[in-house]
Coordinates of N, CA and C in Angstrom, one line a residue:
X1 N 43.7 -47.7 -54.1 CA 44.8 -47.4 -53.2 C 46.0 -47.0 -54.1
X2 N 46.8 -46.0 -54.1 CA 48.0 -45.6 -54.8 C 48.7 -45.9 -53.8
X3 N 49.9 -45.9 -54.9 CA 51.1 -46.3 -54.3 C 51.7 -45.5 -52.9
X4 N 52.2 -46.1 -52.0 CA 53.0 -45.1 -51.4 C 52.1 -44.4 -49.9
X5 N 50.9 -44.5 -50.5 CA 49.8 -44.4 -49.2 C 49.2 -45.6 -48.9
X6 N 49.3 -45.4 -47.2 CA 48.6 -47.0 -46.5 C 48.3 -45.6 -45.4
X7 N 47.1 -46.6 -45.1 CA 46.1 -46.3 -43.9 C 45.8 -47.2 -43.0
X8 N 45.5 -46.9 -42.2 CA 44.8 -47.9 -41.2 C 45.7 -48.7 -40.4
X9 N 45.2 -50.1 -40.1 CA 45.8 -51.5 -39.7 C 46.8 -51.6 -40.7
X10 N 47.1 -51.4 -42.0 CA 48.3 -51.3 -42.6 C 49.2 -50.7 -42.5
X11 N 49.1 -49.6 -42.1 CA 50.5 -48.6 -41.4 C 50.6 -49.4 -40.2
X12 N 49.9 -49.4 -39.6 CA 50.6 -50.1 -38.1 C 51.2 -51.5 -38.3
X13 N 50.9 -52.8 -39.0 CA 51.7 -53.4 -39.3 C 53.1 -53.2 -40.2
X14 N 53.0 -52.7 -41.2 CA 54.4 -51.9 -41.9 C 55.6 -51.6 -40.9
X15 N 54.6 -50.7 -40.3 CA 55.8 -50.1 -38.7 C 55.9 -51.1 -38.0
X16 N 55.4 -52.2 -37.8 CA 56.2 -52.8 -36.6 C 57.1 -54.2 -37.1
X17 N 56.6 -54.2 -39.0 CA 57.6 -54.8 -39.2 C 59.2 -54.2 -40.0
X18 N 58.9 -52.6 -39.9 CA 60.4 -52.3 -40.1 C 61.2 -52.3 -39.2
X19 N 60.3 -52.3 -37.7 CA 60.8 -52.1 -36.2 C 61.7 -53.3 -35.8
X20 N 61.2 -54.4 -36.5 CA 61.3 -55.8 -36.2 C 62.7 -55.6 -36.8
X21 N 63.0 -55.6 -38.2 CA 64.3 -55.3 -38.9 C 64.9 -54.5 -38.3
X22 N 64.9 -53.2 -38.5 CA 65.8 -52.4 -37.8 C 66.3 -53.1 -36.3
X23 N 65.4 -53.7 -35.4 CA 65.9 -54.1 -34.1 C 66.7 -55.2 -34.6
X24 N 66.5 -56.3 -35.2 CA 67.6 -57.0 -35.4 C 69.1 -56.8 -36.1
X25 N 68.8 -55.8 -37.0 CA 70.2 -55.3 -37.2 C 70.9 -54.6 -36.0
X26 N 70.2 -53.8 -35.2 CA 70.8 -52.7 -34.6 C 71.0 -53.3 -33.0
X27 N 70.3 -54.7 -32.8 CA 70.3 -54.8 -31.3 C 72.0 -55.4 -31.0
X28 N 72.2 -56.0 -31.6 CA 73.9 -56.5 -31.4 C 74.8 -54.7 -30.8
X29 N 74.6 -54.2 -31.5 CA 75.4 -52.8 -31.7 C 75.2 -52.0 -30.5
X30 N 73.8 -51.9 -29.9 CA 73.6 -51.0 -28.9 C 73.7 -51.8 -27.7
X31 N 72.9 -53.2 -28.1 CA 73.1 -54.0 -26.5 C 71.4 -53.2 -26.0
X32 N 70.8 -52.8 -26.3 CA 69.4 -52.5 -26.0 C 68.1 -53.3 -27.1
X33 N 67.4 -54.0 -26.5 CA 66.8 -54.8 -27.6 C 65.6 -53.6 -28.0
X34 N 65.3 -53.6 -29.4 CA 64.0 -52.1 -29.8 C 62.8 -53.4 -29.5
X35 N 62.6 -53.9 -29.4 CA 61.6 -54.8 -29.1 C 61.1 -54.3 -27.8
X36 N 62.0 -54.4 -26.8 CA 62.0 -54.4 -25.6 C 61.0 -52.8 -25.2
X37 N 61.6 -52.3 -26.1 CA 61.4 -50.6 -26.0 C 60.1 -50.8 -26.5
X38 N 59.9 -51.3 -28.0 CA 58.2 -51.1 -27.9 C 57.6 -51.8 -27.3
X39 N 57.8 -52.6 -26.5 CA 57.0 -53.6 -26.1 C 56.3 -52.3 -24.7
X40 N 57.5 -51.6 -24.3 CA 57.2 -50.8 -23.0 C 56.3 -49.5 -23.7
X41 N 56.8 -48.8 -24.8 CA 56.0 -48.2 -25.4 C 54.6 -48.5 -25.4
X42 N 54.3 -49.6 -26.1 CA 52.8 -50.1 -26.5 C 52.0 -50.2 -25.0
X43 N 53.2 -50.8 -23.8 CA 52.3 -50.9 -22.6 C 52.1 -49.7 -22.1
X44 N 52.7 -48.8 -22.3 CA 52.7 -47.4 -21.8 C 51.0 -46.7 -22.4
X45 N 51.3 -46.7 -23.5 CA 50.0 -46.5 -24.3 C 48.5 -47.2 -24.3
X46 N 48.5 -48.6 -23.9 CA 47.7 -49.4 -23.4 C 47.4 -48.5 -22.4
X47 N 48.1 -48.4 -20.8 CA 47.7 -48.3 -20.0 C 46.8 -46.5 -19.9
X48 N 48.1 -45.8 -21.1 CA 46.9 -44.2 -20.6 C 46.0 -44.4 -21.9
X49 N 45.5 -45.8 -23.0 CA 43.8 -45.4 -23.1 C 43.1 -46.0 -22.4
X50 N 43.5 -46.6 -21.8 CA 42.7 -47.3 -20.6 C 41.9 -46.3 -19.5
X51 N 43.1 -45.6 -19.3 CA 43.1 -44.5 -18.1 C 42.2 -43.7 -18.8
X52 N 42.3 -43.0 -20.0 CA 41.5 -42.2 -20.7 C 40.0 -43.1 -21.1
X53 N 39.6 -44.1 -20.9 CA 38.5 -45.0 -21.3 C 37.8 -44.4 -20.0
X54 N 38.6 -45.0 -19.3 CA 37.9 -45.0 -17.4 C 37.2 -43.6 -17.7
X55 N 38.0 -42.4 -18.1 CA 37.7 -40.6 -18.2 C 36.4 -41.0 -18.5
X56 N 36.6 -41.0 -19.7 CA 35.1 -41.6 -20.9 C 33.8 -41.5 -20.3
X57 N 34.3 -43.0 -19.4 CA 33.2 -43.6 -19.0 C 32.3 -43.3 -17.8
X58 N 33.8 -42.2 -16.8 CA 32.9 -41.4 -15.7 C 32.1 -40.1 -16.3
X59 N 33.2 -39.4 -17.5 CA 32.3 -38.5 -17.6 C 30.9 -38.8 -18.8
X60 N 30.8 -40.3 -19.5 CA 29.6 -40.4 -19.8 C 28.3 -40.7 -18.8
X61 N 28.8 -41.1 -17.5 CA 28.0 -41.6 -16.4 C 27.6 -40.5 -16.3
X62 N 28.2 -39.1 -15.8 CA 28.3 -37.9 -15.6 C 26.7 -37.3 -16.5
X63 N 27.3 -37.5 -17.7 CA 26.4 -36.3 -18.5 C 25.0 -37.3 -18.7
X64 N 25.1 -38.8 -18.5 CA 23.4 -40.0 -18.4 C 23.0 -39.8 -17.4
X65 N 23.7 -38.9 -16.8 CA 22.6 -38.4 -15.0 C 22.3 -37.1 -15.5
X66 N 23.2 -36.5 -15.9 CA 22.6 -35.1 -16.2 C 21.4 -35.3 -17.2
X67 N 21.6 -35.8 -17.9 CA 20.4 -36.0 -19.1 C 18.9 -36.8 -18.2
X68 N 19.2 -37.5 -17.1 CA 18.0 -37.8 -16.8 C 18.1 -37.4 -15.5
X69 N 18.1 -36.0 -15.2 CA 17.4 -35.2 -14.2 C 17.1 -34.1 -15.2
X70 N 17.5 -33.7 -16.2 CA 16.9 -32.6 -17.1 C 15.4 -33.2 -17.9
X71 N 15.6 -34.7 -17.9 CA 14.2 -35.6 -18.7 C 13.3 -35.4 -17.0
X72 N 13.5 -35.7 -16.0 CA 12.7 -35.7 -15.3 C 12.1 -34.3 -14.7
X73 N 13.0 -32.9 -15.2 CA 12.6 -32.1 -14.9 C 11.5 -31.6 -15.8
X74 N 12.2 -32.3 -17.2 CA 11.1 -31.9 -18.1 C 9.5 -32.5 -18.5
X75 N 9.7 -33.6 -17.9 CA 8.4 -34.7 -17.6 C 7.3 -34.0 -16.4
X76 N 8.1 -33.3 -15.3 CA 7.6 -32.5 -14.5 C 6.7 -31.4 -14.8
X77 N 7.8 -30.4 -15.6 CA 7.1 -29.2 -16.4 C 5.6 -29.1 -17.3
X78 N 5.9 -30.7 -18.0 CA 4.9 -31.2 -19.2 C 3.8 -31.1 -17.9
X79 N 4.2 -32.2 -16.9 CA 2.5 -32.5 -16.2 C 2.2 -31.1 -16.0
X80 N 2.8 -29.6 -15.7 CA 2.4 -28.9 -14.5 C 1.5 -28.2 -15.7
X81 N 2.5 -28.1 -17.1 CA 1.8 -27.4 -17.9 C 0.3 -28.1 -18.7
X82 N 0.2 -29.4 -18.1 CA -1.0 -30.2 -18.4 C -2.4 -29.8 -17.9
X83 N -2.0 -29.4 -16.6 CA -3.0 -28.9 -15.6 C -3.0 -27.9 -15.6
X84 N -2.2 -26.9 -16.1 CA -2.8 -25.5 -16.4 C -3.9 -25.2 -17.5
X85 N -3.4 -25.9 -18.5 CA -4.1 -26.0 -19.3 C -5.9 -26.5 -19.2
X86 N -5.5 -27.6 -18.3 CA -7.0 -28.3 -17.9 C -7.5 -27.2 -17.2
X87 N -6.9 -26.2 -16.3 CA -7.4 -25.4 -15.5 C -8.3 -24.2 -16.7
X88 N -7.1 -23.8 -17.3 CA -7.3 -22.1 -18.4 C -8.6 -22.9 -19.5
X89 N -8.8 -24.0 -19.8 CA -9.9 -24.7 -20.3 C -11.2 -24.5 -19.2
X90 N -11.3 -25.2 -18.0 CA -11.9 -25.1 -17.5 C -12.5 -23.3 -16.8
X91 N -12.1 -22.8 -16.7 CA -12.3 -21.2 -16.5 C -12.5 -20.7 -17.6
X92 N -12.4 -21.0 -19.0 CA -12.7 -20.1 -20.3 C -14.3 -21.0 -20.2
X93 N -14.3 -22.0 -19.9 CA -15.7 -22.3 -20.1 C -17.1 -21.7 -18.5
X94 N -16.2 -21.3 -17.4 CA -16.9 -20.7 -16.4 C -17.0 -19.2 -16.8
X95 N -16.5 -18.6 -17.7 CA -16.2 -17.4 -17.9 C -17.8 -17.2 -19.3
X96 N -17.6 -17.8 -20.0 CA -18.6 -17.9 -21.0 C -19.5 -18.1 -20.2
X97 N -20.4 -18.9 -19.5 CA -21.3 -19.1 -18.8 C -21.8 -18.2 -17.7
X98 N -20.7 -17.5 -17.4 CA -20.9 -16.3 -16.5 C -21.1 -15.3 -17.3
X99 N -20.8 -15.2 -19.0 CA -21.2 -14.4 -19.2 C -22.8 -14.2 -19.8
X100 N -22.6 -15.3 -20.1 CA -24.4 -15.4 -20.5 C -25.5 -15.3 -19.5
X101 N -25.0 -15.6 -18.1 CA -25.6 -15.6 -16.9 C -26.0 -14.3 -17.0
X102 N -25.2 -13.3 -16.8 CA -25.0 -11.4 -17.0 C -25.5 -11.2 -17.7
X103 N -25.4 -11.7 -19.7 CA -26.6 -10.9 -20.5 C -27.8 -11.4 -19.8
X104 N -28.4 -12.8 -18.9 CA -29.8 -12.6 -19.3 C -30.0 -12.0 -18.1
X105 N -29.4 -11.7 -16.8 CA -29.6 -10.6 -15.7 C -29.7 -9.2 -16.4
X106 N -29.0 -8.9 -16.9 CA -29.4 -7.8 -17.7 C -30.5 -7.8 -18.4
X107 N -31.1 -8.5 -18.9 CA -32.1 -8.4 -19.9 C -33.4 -8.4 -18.5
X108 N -33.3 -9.1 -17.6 CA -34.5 -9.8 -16.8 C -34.3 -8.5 -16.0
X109 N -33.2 -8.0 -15.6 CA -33.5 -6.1 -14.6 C -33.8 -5.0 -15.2
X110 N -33.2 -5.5 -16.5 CA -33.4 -3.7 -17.6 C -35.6 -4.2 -17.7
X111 N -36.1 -4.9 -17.8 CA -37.6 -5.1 -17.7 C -38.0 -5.0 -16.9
X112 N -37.7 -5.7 -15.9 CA -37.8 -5.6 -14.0 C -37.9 -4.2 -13.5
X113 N -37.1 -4.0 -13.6 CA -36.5 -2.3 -13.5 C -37.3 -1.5 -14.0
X114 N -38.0 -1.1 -15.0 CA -39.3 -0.7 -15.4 C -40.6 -0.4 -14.9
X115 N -40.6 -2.0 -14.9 CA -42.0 -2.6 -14.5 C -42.2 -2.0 -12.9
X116 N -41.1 -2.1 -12.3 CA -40.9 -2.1 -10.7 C -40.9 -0.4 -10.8
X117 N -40.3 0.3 -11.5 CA -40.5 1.7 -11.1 C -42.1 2.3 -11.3
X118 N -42.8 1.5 -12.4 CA -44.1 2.1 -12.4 C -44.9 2.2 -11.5
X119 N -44.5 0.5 -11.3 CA -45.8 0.1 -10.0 C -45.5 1.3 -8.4
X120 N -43.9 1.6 -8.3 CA -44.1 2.2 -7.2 C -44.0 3.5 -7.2
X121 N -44.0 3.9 -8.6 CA -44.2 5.3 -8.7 C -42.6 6.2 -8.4
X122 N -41.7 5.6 -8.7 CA -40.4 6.0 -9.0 C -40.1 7.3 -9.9
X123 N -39.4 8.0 -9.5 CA -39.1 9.2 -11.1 C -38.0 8.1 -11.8
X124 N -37.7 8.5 -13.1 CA -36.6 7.9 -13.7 C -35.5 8.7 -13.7
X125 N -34.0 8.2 -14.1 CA -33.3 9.4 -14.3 C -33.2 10.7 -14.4
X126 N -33.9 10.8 -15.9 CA -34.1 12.2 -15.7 C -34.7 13.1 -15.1
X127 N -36.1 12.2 -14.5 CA -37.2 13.3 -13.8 C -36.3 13.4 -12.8
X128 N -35.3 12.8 -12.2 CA -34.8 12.9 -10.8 C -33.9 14.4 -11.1
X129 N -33.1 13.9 -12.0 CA -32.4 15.4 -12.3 C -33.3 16.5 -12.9
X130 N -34.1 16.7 -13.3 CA -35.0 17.6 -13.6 C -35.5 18.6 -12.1
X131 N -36.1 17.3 -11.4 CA -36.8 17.8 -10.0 C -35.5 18.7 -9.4
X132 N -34.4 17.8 -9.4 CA -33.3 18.7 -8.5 C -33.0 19.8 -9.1
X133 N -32.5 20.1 -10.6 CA -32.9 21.5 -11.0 C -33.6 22.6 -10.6
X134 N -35.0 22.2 -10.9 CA -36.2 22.8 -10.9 C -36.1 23.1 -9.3
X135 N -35.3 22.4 -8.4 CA -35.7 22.7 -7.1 C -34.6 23.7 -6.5
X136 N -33.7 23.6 -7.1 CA -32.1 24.1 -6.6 C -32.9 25.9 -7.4
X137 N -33.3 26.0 -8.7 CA -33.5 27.6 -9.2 C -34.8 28.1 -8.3
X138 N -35.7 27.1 -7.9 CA -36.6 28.0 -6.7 C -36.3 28.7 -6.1
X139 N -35.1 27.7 -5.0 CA -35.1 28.1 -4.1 C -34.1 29.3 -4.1
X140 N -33.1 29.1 -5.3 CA -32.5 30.6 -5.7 C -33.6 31.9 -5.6
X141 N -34.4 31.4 -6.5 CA -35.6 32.5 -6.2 C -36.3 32.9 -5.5
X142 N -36.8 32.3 -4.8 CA -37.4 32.1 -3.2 C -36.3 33.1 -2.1
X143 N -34.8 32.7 -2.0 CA -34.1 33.3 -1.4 C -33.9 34.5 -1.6
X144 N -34.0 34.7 -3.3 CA -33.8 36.9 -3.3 C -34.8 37.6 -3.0
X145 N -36.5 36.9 -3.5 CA -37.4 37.6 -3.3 C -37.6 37.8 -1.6
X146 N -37.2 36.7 -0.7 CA -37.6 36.6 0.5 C -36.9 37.9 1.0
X147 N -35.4 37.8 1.1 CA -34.2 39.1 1.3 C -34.5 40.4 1.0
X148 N -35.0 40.7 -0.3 CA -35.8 42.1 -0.5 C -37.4 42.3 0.1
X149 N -37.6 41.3 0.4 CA -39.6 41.6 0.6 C -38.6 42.0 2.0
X150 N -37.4 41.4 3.4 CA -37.6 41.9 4.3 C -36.9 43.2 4.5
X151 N -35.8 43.4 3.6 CA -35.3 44.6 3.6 C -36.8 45.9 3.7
X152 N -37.8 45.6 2.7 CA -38.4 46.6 2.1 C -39.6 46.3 3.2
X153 N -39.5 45.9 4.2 CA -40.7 46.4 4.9 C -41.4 45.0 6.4
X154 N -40.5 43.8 5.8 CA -41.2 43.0 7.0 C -40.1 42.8 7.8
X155 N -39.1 43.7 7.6 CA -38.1 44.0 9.1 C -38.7 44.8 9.8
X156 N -39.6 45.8 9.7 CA -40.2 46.0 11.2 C -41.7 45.7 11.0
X157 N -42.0 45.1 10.4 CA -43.5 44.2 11.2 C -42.8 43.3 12.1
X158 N -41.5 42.5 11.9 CA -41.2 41.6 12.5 C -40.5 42.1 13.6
X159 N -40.3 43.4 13.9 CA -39.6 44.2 15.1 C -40.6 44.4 15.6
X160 N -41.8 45.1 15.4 CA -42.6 45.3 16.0 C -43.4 44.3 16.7
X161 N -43.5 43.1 15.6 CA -43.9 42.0 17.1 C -43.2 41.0 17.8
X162 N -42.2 41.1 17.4 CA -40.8 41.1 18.6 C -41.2 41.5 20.1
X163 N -41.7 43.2 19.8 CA -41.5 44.2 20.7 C -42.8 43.9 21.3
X164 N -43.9 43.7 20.9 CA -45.4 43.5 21.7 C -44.8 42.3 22.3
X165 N -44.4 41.0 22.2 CA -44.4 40.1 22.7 C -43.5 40.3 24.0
X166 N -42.3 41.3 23.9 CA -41.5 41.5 24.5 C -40.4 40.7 24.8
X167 N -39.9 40.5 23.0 CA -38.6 39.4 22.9 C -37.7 40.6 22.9
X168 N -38.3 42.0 22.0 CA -37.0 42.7 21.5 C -37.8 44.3 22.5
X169 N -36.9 45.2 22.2 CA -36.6 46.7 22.8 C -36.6 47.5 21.9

């Protein structure tokens, strides 16, 4: 500690014993005792950290509620996020099992599927599109030759027995 500087509980005693002197010399003179004054001072001050304690104390009550409804919201979240979890576990393992369900359905139809078209005598893909081809250019051809064979000659055989039967005139 250097000279000249005080801190703490030592400044505050220092001051209240120069307060003490100075009141004794100076109280005869004014007729006001300085005693009197700090004494109302110090009560003055007493009573607003008191007043400021009380503050303190409501607004620590204040923010120990706040802090445990944010702990209980957060105790809340934990469980909800517990059970999602149990849930996204539990469906990643229905999902794997469904999927292996599907490869072996697949494997047991793609055979199936085969076997079953032989026995009933099925076309496969392609012969189906083939047939419809093959069937769609016939009948293209079928339809020109039909159109010219009646232009060129079986419009009137077919008028003429029309006319015997006596459908046509």
């Amino acid at each position: 500690m250097r000279a000249g500087n005080f801190s703490g509980p030592t400044t505050i005693v220092l001051t209240r014993a120069m307060a003490k002197i100075l009141a004794a010399s100076f109280s005869g003179a004014i007729g006001i005792s300085i005693d009197e004054v700090l004494v109302k001072k110090e009560t003055r001050d007493i009573d607003s950290r008191i007043a400021k304690i009380e503050t303190a104390r409501e607004n620590l009550l204040e923010a120990i509620s706040a802090i445990d409804e944010i702990k209980a919201t957060a105790e809340e979240n934990k469980r909800e996020l517990a059970e999602l979890q149990k849930s996204v576990t539990k469906i990643g393992k229905q999902k794997e099992e469904l999927t292996q369900d599907r490869k072996l359905l697949v494997q047991l139809t793609g055979a199936e599927k085969d076997r079953l078209r032989r026995m009933l005598g099925a076309p496969t893909r392609f012969q189906s599109i083939a047939t419809t081809v093959v069937s769609f250019i016939v009948g293209g051809v079928a339809s020109w030759l039909l159109t010219y064979a009646y232009d060129f000659g079986i419009k009137e055989w077919i008028h003429g027995l029309l006319v015997s039967v006596g459908l046509a005139t």
